[in-house]
């Protein structure tokens, strides 16, 4: 079997425009593809060091503006115009509609109720009893383990080591707060340091693997749903009955009735999200703002809860148990992404909770719009009008 | 309460550069953000009609090239260079490493084993008996319902109406094949037409809601895991024991042992994916190629399965039950995105299965690399070297 | 290591009173336990042949009578007095209360909406493509496979072979209707015959294992929840607002409100049953009537759904997707168990659907009572009064 | 609508033989059933006070003896003969076979690794922020809340209050150790007292409902799987390769291979138990020993984990995260049930962990037997020989 040619790389400087060109020409020659628009990037490739390897250009994602969205959060306060990067027609229009309705009703309250980012090593013992006793030792040595973990990071704090014994192993979740970073790397480094400390100090010097797969990084899981991963965030507002009737053309009593039907659907199907569509807004906002886009997998999980109030208004909330986001590090510093964060006043230190609140508020807006469209029968027709490309 | 100012829009032509500028200036004035790089897009805004509303520019996602990846699929055959759009350092390098190892072992076999895209209306009846009888009627009238549904689409085919009776309702899944489109809109239109036909023809003229929430659109679910959504795709290869030892620095027997440990972790945590990290590669490939990026939620679900062979080689596979992808429509025709599809020979008609096979192959490559890094202890250190941005 | 003494057995006749006595004396000598009441059984041990091995006597489960429960089902019609075998104080009283309330409201409608009992062999192929093609062959040969399966049984009918391809394997579910038997053995025999036929006739003579673990026999699963195992049964009634207020001391509007809260709890916890407590009634009824008591695992799964009606009454339903029950074979013919079935008019041929309807009706009654007790604050106190033993 | 006649009850003494007779005659008259064997009970009805209401007699469950089973646990040590009450033919024989194999391999190690029984009130607040702050208050007042809870019980200890904020509510799990009782009532009473204390002392006097449905009492749930309910127990042993070959007629390498296949089946189906059949043994042992038989729903959950050792032996374990059992209170004191506990040396104070260890050991024995039967092809035929009743 002949080997295909490797991708050209430069040991001196792989992030130059010349290297990008060289690779584009290579792959164009191999595949016959024209790569002109990928080549017409306007950011400095050097800036992508730490974000990508084998850089060949950029993908230009259309960016739309949604809003205004009034948020009365702990950290996010005011009227927000939200940048959404998407290729799905009607998405921006639909979220924007939801945002305006929420704003018309006085805005959305948002609250981050828990912080917990994990790396989840598994320790391998002789038998279950030894694993249990090892677990007791972890508890008794927690302060020293914490010191070992935190020696690797300025902003990460080890809060708890959850224990899940199975067979002759101890699965753990090392749970951190991570400041303004999403924290996957930070918690990886810190937990590695902690595990090395544990391995050297515990009399049995137990073997471990840095991930026992209950982290559950870049994956939806019931573990995240129950225990939180990243931030657990709640957005809530009261939909005014008249606004519902006039703007959304739905009756709040029907909306409440549909909530039962959709909750049953979520239970019947074992769905990760019991509302209408969290992933659309999260993906679009994450791409716009330089979040790790794979975290849509975890972040889209959630629970919708509503109550019809005595006056006919409708209390509407979403609870997102696993929002992974950052306002620092990763892709947040790339030029276009940083500008999107700036639009939200969310770039840099001390902004992560504010950003997480905006995420939840956006999700709620999207559900207001789509749920209403389903009930009012607008759904199919609006896609016809706005969303049919070529 | 004063209202925040609405986003400027033009009724004549909202997709002109002038309108984009007008909105950028508006939001810059409101937020103080500088939006220079967002403004330096090089695609024609008119092309984004049908993909976004309130266009203000583009986000430039760094694009890296991974590969070569040898695929011996039904539809994808040859050595592929894979464009990945990401901001996560090490991702391209890691997937590329996995691809080279797979290629060195002779390549990956890929197979699409099922097609099934849904819209899931719920029908509201008087009681469970009536709902059951209504379900029998749906079966007896299937051909006419199919004709009604297919009257709205050239490429969509209604294959089956799954029935899930709960209480006095009949939850259904209308399952289609959708050609080269992902098919969310197509199946929405077709199912709407079918439901209207049903409502007018059935003696009870039953009320229905176009989504009973078991679709489960843009959401991970056990329903998708069990019944398929979009395409069910399998990638498999045999990891040579020597290659594992020399290139990945792992022993296949340990790899097999770790498979048990990670499977237990997946079960303990109720994880949507039992391998290492499907979402990373899927998100990066989806963004590069103009897929609906929110479908990472569904598409990242999957099952990893391995067996140690008698000769010490290791059979390794991933099964992805809910890959949602398209090579036509949506964002696939946008300039940079189309170029990425062209690199894979996947733009346009008749290419969707080929693309789905590449998705599964990429996921497998990413798992080969990350799983090995976890076992070889490289994981934390490679992130330190490549992935630390600012 | 010395071996402990084996349990005495007789090759000639192991079901004689003498053998029972011999074994009791053996175990009494080994453990010092007095076994007088176990010995004071009044059934003929010979009758337990086929139900138990190493017979040493009987456990006497207290049997209480609940009801009357008015059922307006397809098969169960009339006022039923329900035998419940339990050791849990308040259980009979609580179910009985729920039954009387339901009866007072006109009774419960019950409907069996699907029959599907499984054995789930997995077939082992070379690769995914071969597995897919093997799956196509199963479809094309269905009639012959059905004939092979049905050659082993008078009442079992093979309805469908569901296919779940993973890796290089084809997981299947052979789905049957099983008449008045629960059907685990029947489907096992029939599927074994079918698999042997398949193995001998298919050109590849594929290896198979009779259970690939997706049956999922004696286990709760989302597979059962979605696809049904045994019988899918629905019970529904309308709780009169005045009855709720006067008898249950609850307001139906609060009941409806609590439904949202409990549904959220079910989603948050990933619960197999979204109502109050199906397992209590099912276990007690199953033990009384000679059902396989382990099937509580599957049968307790379910979905509760309610709606507040315009007049303030409350529509209340339970949907049980995996009721496994029999009125023939297994333990149903044992003397006390058969008398319990006779009390319900459910012994013997043609009664299984009737019995399944009663199961669902009983579950609903239990939920009416417990849910109301939780809301009215009676819960703790009634347990104090009735349920505290010794 | 005419009302059906109520069941006869006596206000003076409802637990007399006369009352039982009166009710039997009543229901016999209503239904035409003969109730002779139900009437031929030999226990004193008075003893069932606190276990059942409307007593009419007993169901006689056949009791078989399995074993011997060598257990090398922390609490259970020695060779056990295990009473199993069942109507399912082959069950006792199959478990007995597994027990002998385990004993031949030196016995099973058993360990209780966690205790945690719950009642799960939900507190209703104005908004998510208030709920979060209320949660902080619960933490700060934990000692006082514990005192309030523990004032109601001698043996229950409040260990932790887990918090799960959703919407404007705080779902909690009050987690206890409960000594030798299963503890459902104990934790109900204690949590009620704690909630009343909280409601009276917190400035907002928040409304609460004693169950927010995440307990999850008598229901399987991922919450139980992850967080434990009752006792988390592990049983493990090493299957000798020669014993496997000679007694079970299987090869341990095939057994290991099948483990992967069955684990994939469990993941594909979303199964509550990843081994062969925990519920059979648990149900039979629970009924024999007076456990709450509905707890099979929770207790059957579990994870099987195996590893092929270098010498060809096979490490085999089951982890049961939600074993609910008691050696005191409930049905444990009934005459036949107590005798069964006595056979195991498990009646009364200080025996609950011992009993839980036996439960796990029995489950493992059942899996050894059934899994081997599936692999050796004995499964169908043994049911034919032993399990076919009438």
PDB file of C-alpha atoms in Angstrom, chain A residues 56-286:
ATOM      1  CA  UNK A  56      -4.885  27.104   5.880  1.00  0.00           C
ATOM      2  CA  UNK A  57      -7.209  30.082   6.182  1.00  0.00           C
ATOM      3  CA  UNK A  58     -10.567  30.805   7.753  1.00  0.00           C
ATOM      4  CA  UNK A  59     -14.153  29.841   7.380  1.00  0.00           C
ATOM      5  CA  UNK A  60     -16.371  32.873   7.260  1.00  0.00           C
ATOM      6  CA  UNK A  61     -19.508  32.230   9.282  1.00  0.00           C
ATOM      7  CA  UNK A  62     -22.335  34.688   8.644  1.00  0.00           C
ATOM      8  CA  UNK A  63     -23.001  36.757  11.728  1.00  0.00           C
ATOM      9  CA  UNK A  64     -26.444  38.124  12.514  1.00  0.00           C
ATOM     10  CA  UNK A  65     -27.562  40.431  15.242  1.00  0.00           C
ATOM     11  CA  UNK A  66     -30.454  39.528  17.529  1.00  0.00           C
ATOM     12  CA  UNK A  67     -32.140  41.583  20.135  1.00  0.00           C
ATOM     13  CA  UNK A  68     -32.558  43.739  22.022  1.00  0.00           C
ATOM     14  CA  UNK A  69     -32.846  41.434  25.005  1.00  0.00           C
ATOM     15  CA  UNK A  70     -33.407  42.945  28.397  1.00  0.00           C
ATOM     16  CA  UNK A  71     -31.646  40.958  31.109  1.00  0.00           C
ATOM     17  CA  UNK A  72     -32.038  41.599  34.810  1.00  0.00           C
ATOM     18  CA  UNK A  73     -29.396  39.210  36.026  1.00  0.00           C
ATOM     19  CA  UNK A  74     -26.933  39.262  38.824  1.00  0.00           C
ATOM     20  CA  UNK A  75     -24.121  39.943  36.406  1.00  0.00           C
ATOM     21  CA  UNK A  76     -25.788  40.677  33.092  1.00  0.00           C
ATOM     22  CA  UNK A  77     -27.914  43.776  33.362  1.00  0.00           C
ATOM     23  CA  UNK A  78     -29.335  45.900  30.596  1.00  0.00           C
ATOM     24  CA  UNK A  79     -30.441  45.609  27.003  1.00  0.00           C
ATOM     25  CA  UNK A  80     -28.265  43.288  24.970  1.00  0.00           C
ATOM     26  CA  UNK A  81     -27.730  42.948  21.235  1.00  0.00           C
ATOM     27  CA  UNK A  82     -26.598  39.418  20.689  1.00  0.00           C
ATOM     28  CA  UNK A  83     -24.248  38.291  17.891  1.00  0.00           C
ATOM     29  CA  UNK A  84     -25.192  34.891  16.496  1.00  0.00           C
ATOM     30  CA  UNK A  85     -23.019  33.057  13.959  1.00  0.00           C
ATOM     31  CA  UNK A  86     -25.090  30.618  11.986  1.00  0.00           C
ATOM     32  CA  UNK A  87     -25.930  29.242   8.593  1.00  0.00           C
ATOM     33  CA  UNK A  88     -29.455  28.247   9.530  1.00  0.00           C
ATOM     34  CA  UNK A  89     -32.028  30.565   8.055  1.00  0.00           C
ATOM     35  CA  UNK A  90     -34.715  31.922  10.457  1.00  0.00           C
ATOM     36  CA  UNK A  91     -32.541  31.284  13.517  1.00  0.00           C
ATOM     37  CA  UNK A  92     -31.586  34.914  14.113  1.00  0.00           C
ATOM     38  CA  UNK A  93     -35.060  36.137  13.268  1.00  0.00           C
ATOM     39  CA  UNK A  94     -36.667  33.628  15.588  1.00  0.00           C
ATOM     40  CA  UNK A  95     -34.377  34.295  18.548  1.00  0.00           C
ATOM     41  CA  UNK A  96     -34.754  37.999  17.975  1.00  0.00           C
ATOM     42  CA  UNK A  97     -38.515  37.674  18.146  1.00  0.00           C
ATOM     43  CA  UNK A  98     -38.270  35.807  21.429  1.00  0.00           C
ATOM     44  CA  UNK A  99     -35.910  38.430  22.806  1.00  0.00           C
ATOM     45  CA  UNK A 100     -38.259  41.243  21.973  1.00  0.00           C
ATOM     46  CA  UNK A 101     -41.183  39.476  23.606  1.00  0.00           C
ATOM     47  CA  UNK A 102     -39.196  38.840  26.755  1.00  0.00           C
ATOM     48  CA  UNK A 103     -38.071  42.462  26.819  1.00  0.00           C
ATOM     49  CA  UNK A 104     -41.628  43.603  26.333  1.00  0.00           C
ATOM     50  CA  UNK A 105     -42.571  41.584  29.400  1.00  0.00           C
ATOM     51  CA  UNK A 106     -39.947  43.328  31.504  1.00  0.00           C
ATOM     52  CA  UNK A 107     -36.922  41.179  30.789  1.00  0.00           C
ATOM     53  CA  UNK A 108     -35.427  37.945  31.976  1.00  0.00           C
ATOM     54  CA  UNK A 109     -33.914  37.168  35.376  1.00  0.00           C
ATOM     55  CA  UNK A 110     -30.762  35.073  35.202  1.00  0.00           C
ATOM     56  CA  UNK A 111     -28.805  33.326  37.918  1.00  0.00           C
ATOM     57  CA  UNK A 112     -25.738  31.129  38.016  1.00  0.00           C
ATOM     58  CA  UNK A 113     -26.507  28.679  40.796  1.00  0.00           C
ATOM     59  CA  UNK A 114     -23.488  26.375  40.756  1.00  0.00           C
ATOM     60  CA  UNK A 115     -19.924  26.185  39.403  1.00  0.00           C
ATOM     61  CA  UNK A 116     -18.281  22.822  38.917  1.00  0.00           C
ATOM     62  CA  UNK A 117     -15.784  21.838  36.231  1.00  0.00           C
ATOM     63  CA  UNK A 118     -14.219  18.391  36.308  1.00  0.00           C
ATOM     64  CA  UNK A 119     -11.473  16.037  35.424  1.00  0.00           C
ATOM     65  CA  UNK A 120     -12.366  12.509  36.452  1.00  0.00           C
ATOM     66  CA  UNK A 121      -9.526  10.097  37.131  1.00  0.00           C
ATOM     67  CA  UNK A 122     -10.198   6.474  37.965  1.00  0.00           C
ATOM     68  CA  UNK A 123      -7.993   4.713  40.507  1.00  0.00           C
ATOM     69  CA  UNK A 124      -7.313   1.003  40.163  1.00  0.00           C
ATOM     70  CA  UNK A 125      -7.188  -1.015  43.373  1.00  0.00           C
ATOM     71  CA  UNK A 126      -7.101  -4.664  44.342  1.00  0.00           C
ATOM     72  CA  UNK A 127     -10.668  -4.985  45.484  1.00  0.00           C
ATOM     73  CA  UNK A 128     -13.697  -2.951  46.473  1.00  0.00           C
ATOM     74  CA  UNK A 129     -12.721  -2.768  50.116  1.00  0.00           C
ATOM     75  CA  UNK A 130      -9.332  -1.349  49.278  1.00  0.00           C
ATOM     76  CA  UNK A 131     -11.003   1.116  46.938  1.00  0.00           C
ATOM     77  CA  UNK A 132     -13.390   2.206  49.683  1.00  0.00           C
ATOM     78  CA  UNK A 133     -10.544   2.709  52.108  1.00  0.00           C
ATOM     79  CA  UNK A 134      -8.591   4.580  49.500  1.00  0.00           C
ATOM     80  CA  UNK A 135     -11.647   6.815  49.156  1.00  0.00           C
ATOM     81  CA  UNK A 136     -11.611   7.476  52.881  1.00  0.00           C
ATOM     82  CA  UNK A 137      -7.958   8.417  52.589  1.00  0.00           C
ATOM     83  CA  UNK A 138      -8.780  10.912  49.832  1.00  0.00           C
ATOM     84  CA  UNK A 139     -11.207  12.607  52.182  1.00  0.00           C
ATOM     85  CA  UNK A 140      -8.716  12.741  55.034  1.00  0.00           C
ATOM     86  CA  UNK A 141      -5.988  14.131  52.767  1.00  0.00           C
ATOM     87  CA  UNK A 142      -8.208  16.558  50.924  1.00  0.00           C
ATOM     88  CA  UNK A 143      -6.351  19.711  51.961  1.00  0.00           C
ATOM     89  CA  UNK A 144      -3.012  18.389  50.781  1.00  0.00           C
ATOM     90  CA  UNK A 145      -4.511  17.133  47.543  1.00  0.00           C
ATOM     91  CA  UNK A 146      -6.082  20.497  46.985  1.00  0.00           C
ATOM     92  CA  UNK A 147      -2.763  22.193  47.499  1.00  0.00           C
ATOM     93  CA  UNK A 148      -1.133  19.881  44.961  1.00  0.00           C
ATOM     94  CA  UNK A 149      -3.878  20.554  42.435  1.00  0.00           C
ATOM     95  CA  UNK A 150      -3.957  24.300  42.948  1.00  0.00           C
ATOM     96  CA  UNK A 151      -0.177  24.586  42.679  1.00  0.00           C
ATOM     97  CA  UNK A 152      -0.641  24.354  38.918  1.00  0.00           C
ATOM     98  CA  UNK A 153      -3.145  27.153  38.453  1.00  0.00           C
ATOM     99  CA  UNK A 154      -3.835  30.681  39.556  1.00  0.00           C
ATOM    100  CA  UNK A 155      -7.574  30.717  39.101  1.00  0.00           C
ATOM    101  CA  UNK A 156      -8.654  27.094  39.562  1.00  0.00           C
ATOM    102  CA  UNK A 157      -9.925  26.012  42.955  1.00  0.00           C
ATOM    103  CA  UNK A 158     -10.509  22.376  43.865  1.00  0.00           C
ATOM    104  CA  UNK A 159     -13.857  22.295  45.609  1.00  0.00           C
ATOM    105  CA  UNK A 160     -14.679  18.626  45.996  1.00  0.00           C
ATOM    106  CA  UNK A 161     -13.647  15.120  44.989  1.00  0.00           C
ATOM    107  CA  UNK A 162     -16.789  13.129  44.236  1.00  0.00           C
ATOM    108  CA  UNK A 163     -16.441   9.376  44.609  1.00  0.00           C
ATOM    109  CA  UNK A 164     -18.175   6.668  42.583  1.00  0.00           C
ATOM    110  CA  UNK A 165     -16.864   3.237  43.537  1.00  0.00           C
ATOM    111  CA  UNK A 166     -17.440   0.470  40.979  1.00  0.00           C
ATOM    112  CA  UNK A 167     -15.883  -2.994  41.203  1.00  0.00           C
ATOM    113  CA  UNK A 168     -12.274  -2.720  42.395  1.00  0.00           C
ATOM    114  CA  UNK A 169     -11.959   0.836  41.152  1.00  0.00           C
ATOM    115  CA  UNK A 170     -12.679   4.267  42.485  1.00  0.00           C
ATOM    116  CA  UNK A 171     -14.073   6.565  39.843  1.00  0.00           C
ATOM    117  CA  UNK A 172     -13.764  10.161  40.959  1.00  0.00           C
ATOM    118  CA  UNK A 173     -14.753  13.606  39.785  1.00  0.00           C
ATOM    119  CA  UNK A 174     -12.363  16.355  40.813  1.00  0.00           C
ATOM    120  CA  UNK A 175     -14.625  19.412  40.819  1.00  0.00           C
ATOM    121  CA  UNK A 176     -13.209  22.916  40.404  1.00  0.00           C
ATOM    122  CA  UNK A 177     -14.203  26.489  40.010  1.00  0.00           C
ATOM    123  CA  UNK A 178     -12.214  27.880  37.106  1.00  0.00           C
ATOM    124  CA  UNK A 179     -12.678  31.642  37.061  1.00  0.00           C
ATOM    125  CA  UNK A 180     -13.170  33.015  33.580  1.00  0.00           C
ATOM    126  CA  UNK A 181     -11.785  30.021  31.747  1.00  0.00           C
ATOM    127  CA  UNK A 182     -13.878  27.048  30.679  1.00  0.00           C
ATOM    128  CA  UNK A 183     -11.226  25.087  32.461  1.00  0.00           C
ATOM    129  CA  UNK A 184     -10.785  21.794  30.635  1.00  0.00           C
ATOM    130  CA  UNK A 185      -7.028  22.191  30.379  1.00  0.00           C
ATOM    131  CA  UNK A 186      -6.675  23.825  33.755  1.00  0.00           C
ATOM    132  CA  UNK A 187      -8.523  21.030  35.518  1.00  0.00           C
ATOM    133  CA  UNK A 188      -6.593  18.454  33.507  1.00  0.00           C
ATOM    134  CA  UNK A 189      -3.286  19.867  34.653  1.00  0.00           C
ATOM    135  CA  UNK A 190      -4.378  20.344  38.225  1.00  0.00           C
ATOM    136  CA  UNK A 191      -5.848  16.873  38.499  1.00  0.00           C
ATOM    137  CA  UNK A 192      -2.763  15.340  36.958  1.00  0.00           C
ATOM    138  CA  UNK A 193      -0.653  17.054  39.602  1.00  0.00           C
ATOM    139  CA  UNK A 194      -3.056  15.904  42.303  1.00  0.00           C
ATOM    140  CA  UNK A 195      -3.011  12.327  41.053  1.00  0.00           C
ATOM    141  CA  UNK A 196       0.765  12.242  40.933  1.00  0.00           C
ATOM    142  CA  UNK A 197       0.830  13.531  44.501  1.00  0.00           C
ATOM    143  CA  UNK A 198      -1.701  10.869  45.525  1.00  0.00           C
ATOM    144  CA  UNK A 199       0.155   8.101  43.771  1.00  0.00           C
ATOM    145  CA  UNK A 200       3.429   9.007  45.425  1.00  0.00           C
ATOM    146  CA  UNK A 201       1.993   9.495  48.917  1.00  0.00           C
ATOM    147  CA  UNK A 202      -0.580   6.762  49.316  1.00  0.00           C
ATOM    148  CA  UNK A 203       1.015   3.602  50.703  1.00  0.00           C
ATOM    149  CA  UNK A 204      -0.338   1.510  47.818  1.00  0.00           C
ATOM    150  CA  UNK A 205       0.865   3.904  45.116  1.00  0.00           C
ATOM    151  CA  UNK A 206      -2.242   3.112  43.143  1.00  0.00           C
ATOM    152  CA  UNK A 207      -2.342   3.191  39.377  1.00  0.00           C
ATOM    153  CA  UNK A 208      -4.752   5.644  37.891  1.00  0.00           C
ATOM    154  CA  UNK A 209      -6.007   6.807  34.504  1.00  0.00           C
ATOM    155  CA  UNK A 210      -6.606  10.520  34.163  1.00  0.00           C
ATOM    156  CA  UNK A 211     -10.072  10.003  32.706  1.00  0.00           C
ATOM    157  CA  UNK A 212     -12.392   7.238  33.837  1.00  0.00           C
ATOM    158  CA  UNK A 213     -14.930   8.675  31.372  1.00  0.00           C
ATOM    159  CA  UNK A 214     -17.308  10.169  33.904  1.00  0.00           C
ATOM    160  CA  UNK A 215     -16.019  13.715  33.355  1.00  0.00           C
ATOM    161  CA  UNK A 216     -17.999  13.619  30.844  1.00  0.00           C
ATOM    162  CA  UNK A 217     -16.065  15.980  28.596  1.00  0.00           C
ATOM    163  CA  UNK A 218     -17.717  16.996  25.320  1.00  0.00           C
ATOM    164  CA  UNK A 219     -20.580  14.590  25.919  1.00  0.00           C
ATOM    165  CA  UNK A 220     -24.063  14.931  27.242  1.00  0.00           C
ATOM    166  CA  UNK A 221     -24.639  12.800  30.316  1.00  0.00           C
ATOM    167  CA  UNK A 222     -27.042  12.297  33.173  1.00  0.00           C
ATOM    168  CA  UNK A 223     -24.002  12.849  35.376  1.00  0.00           C
ATOM    169  CA  UNK A 224     -23.783  16.421  34.079  1.00  0.00           C
ATOM    170  CA  UNK A 225     -27.535  16.845  34.329  1.00  0.00           C
ATOM    171  CA  UNK A 226     -27.524  15.820  37.960  1.00  0.00           C
ATOM    172  CA  UNK A 227     -24.160  17.028  39.240  1.00  0.00           C
ATOM    173  CA  UNK A 228     -23.491  20.047  36.980  1.00  0.00           C
ATOM    174  CA  UNK A 229     -20.580  20.548  34.601  1.00  0.00           C
ATOM    175  CA  UNK A 230     -19.247  24.051  34.116  1.00  0.00           C
ATOM    176  CA  UNK A 231     -22.031  26.336  35.237  1.00  0.00           C
ATOM    177  CA  UNK A 232     -25.601  25.606  36.197  1.00  0.00           C
ATOM    178  CA  UNK A 233     -27.610  28.588  35.032  1.00  0.00           C
ATOM    179  CA  UNK A 234     -31.272  29.481  35.267  1.00  0.00           C
ATOM    180  CA  UNK A 235     -33.231  32.022  33.210  1.00  0.00           C
ATOM    181  CA  UNK A 236     -36.834  32.914  34.043  1.00  0.00           C
ATOM    182  CA  UNK A 237     -39.447  35.457  33.071  1.00  0.00           C
ATOM    183  CA  UNK A 238     -43.167  35.943  33.197  1.00  0.00           C
ATOM    184  CA  UNK A 239     -44.923  35.957  29.870  1.00  0.00           C
ATOM    185  CA  UNK A 240     -47.699  38.473  29.933  1.00  0.00           C
ATOM    186  CA  UNK A 241     -50.973  37.013  28.767  1.00  0.00           C
ATOM    187  CA  UNK A 242     -51.781  39.923  26.500  1.00  0.00           C
ATOM    188  CA  UNK A 243     -48.339  39.984  24.942  1.00  0.00           C
ATOM    189  CA  UNK A 244     -48.688  36.275  24.291  1.00  0.00           C
ATOM    190  CA  UNK A 245     -51.998  36.803  22.585  1.00  0.00           C
ATOM    191  CA  UNK A 246     -51.077  39.845  20.549  1.00  0.00           C
ATOM    192  CA  UNK A 247     -47.473  39.264  19.628  1.00  0.00           C
ATOM    193  CA  UNK A 248     -47.156  35.502  19.691  1.00  0.00           C
ATOM    194  CA  UNK A 249     -50.796  34.754  18.854  1.00  0.00           C
ATOM    195  CA  UNK A 250     -51.043  32.047  21.468  1.00  0.00           C
ATOM    196  CA  UNK A 251     -53.096  31.545  24.572  1.00  0.00           C
ATOM    197  CA  UNK A 252     -51.090  31.014  27.758  1.00  0.00           C
ATOM    198  CA  UNK A 253     -53.500  28.284  28.875  1.00  0.00           C
ATOM    199  CA  UNK A 254     -52.694  26.360  25.694  1.00  0.00           C
ATOM    200  CA  UNK A 255     -49.031  27.014  26.233  1.00  0.00           C
ATOM    201  CA  UNK A 256     -49.320  25.474  29.668  1.00  0.00           C
ATOM    202  CA  UNK A 257     -51.187  22.541  28.273  1.00  0.00           C
ATOM    203  CA  UNK A 258     -48.522  22.022  25.659  1.00  0.00           C
ATOM    204  CA  UNK A 259     -45.874  22.053  28.392  1.00  0.00           C
ATOM    205  CA  UNK A 260     -47.386  18.807  29.736  1.00  0.00           C
ATOM    206  CA  UNK A 261     -47.392  17.289  26.295  1.00  0.00           C
ATOM    207  CA  UNK A 262     -43.792  18.250  25.562  1.00  0.00           C
ATOM    208  CA  UNK A 263     -42.623  17.092  28.990  1.00  0.00           C
ATOM    209  CA  UNK A 264     -44.186  13.710  28.304  1.00  0.00           C
ATOM    210  CA  UNK A 265     -42.447  13.701  24.931  1.00  0.00           C
ATOM    211  CA  UNK A 266     -39.122  14.406  26.637  1.00  0.00           C
ATOM    212  CA  UNK A 267     -39.684  11.574  29.097  1.00  0.00           C
ATOM    213  CA  UNK A 268     -40.872   9.154  26.420  1.00  0.00           C
ATOM    214  CA  UNK A 269     -37.816   9.846  24.296  1.00  0.00           C
ATOM    215  CA  UNK A 270     -35.199  10.217  27.011  1.00  0.00           C
ATOM    216  CA  UNK A 271     -34.329  13.664  25.730  1.00  0.00           C
ATOM    217  CA  UNK A 272     -31.434  15.752  27.000  1.00  0.00           C
ATOM    218  CA  UNK A 273     -33.483  18.937  26.889  1.00  0.00           C
ATOM    219  CA  UNK A 274     -37.137  19.177  27.791  1.00  0.00           C
ATOM    220  CA  UNK A 275     -37.790  22.497  26.056  1.00  0.00           C
ATOM    221  CA  UNK A 276     -37.845  23.344  22.370  1.00  0.00           C
ATOM    222  CA  UNK A 277     -34.279  23.879  21.131  1.00  0.00           C
ATOM    223  CA  UNK A 278     -31.418  25.045  23.290  1.00  0.00           C
ATOM    224  CA  UNK A 279     -28.688  23.920  20.911  1.00  0.00           C
ATOM    225  CA  UNK A 280     -29.484  26.402  18.141  1.00  0.00           C
ATOM    226  CA  UNK A 281     -28.828  29.509  20.176  1.00  0.00           C
ATOM    227  CA  UNK A 282     -25.963  28.024  22.106  1.00  0.00           C
ATOM    228  CA  UNK A 283     -24.139  26.889  18.972  1.00  0.00           C
ATOM    229  CA  UNK A 284     -24.594  30.245  17.268  1.00  0.00           C
ATOM    230  CA  UNK A 285     -23.496  32.221  20.305  1.00  0.00           C
ATOM    231  CA  UNK A 286     -20.593  29.893  21.039  1.00  0.00           C
TER     232      UNK A 286
END
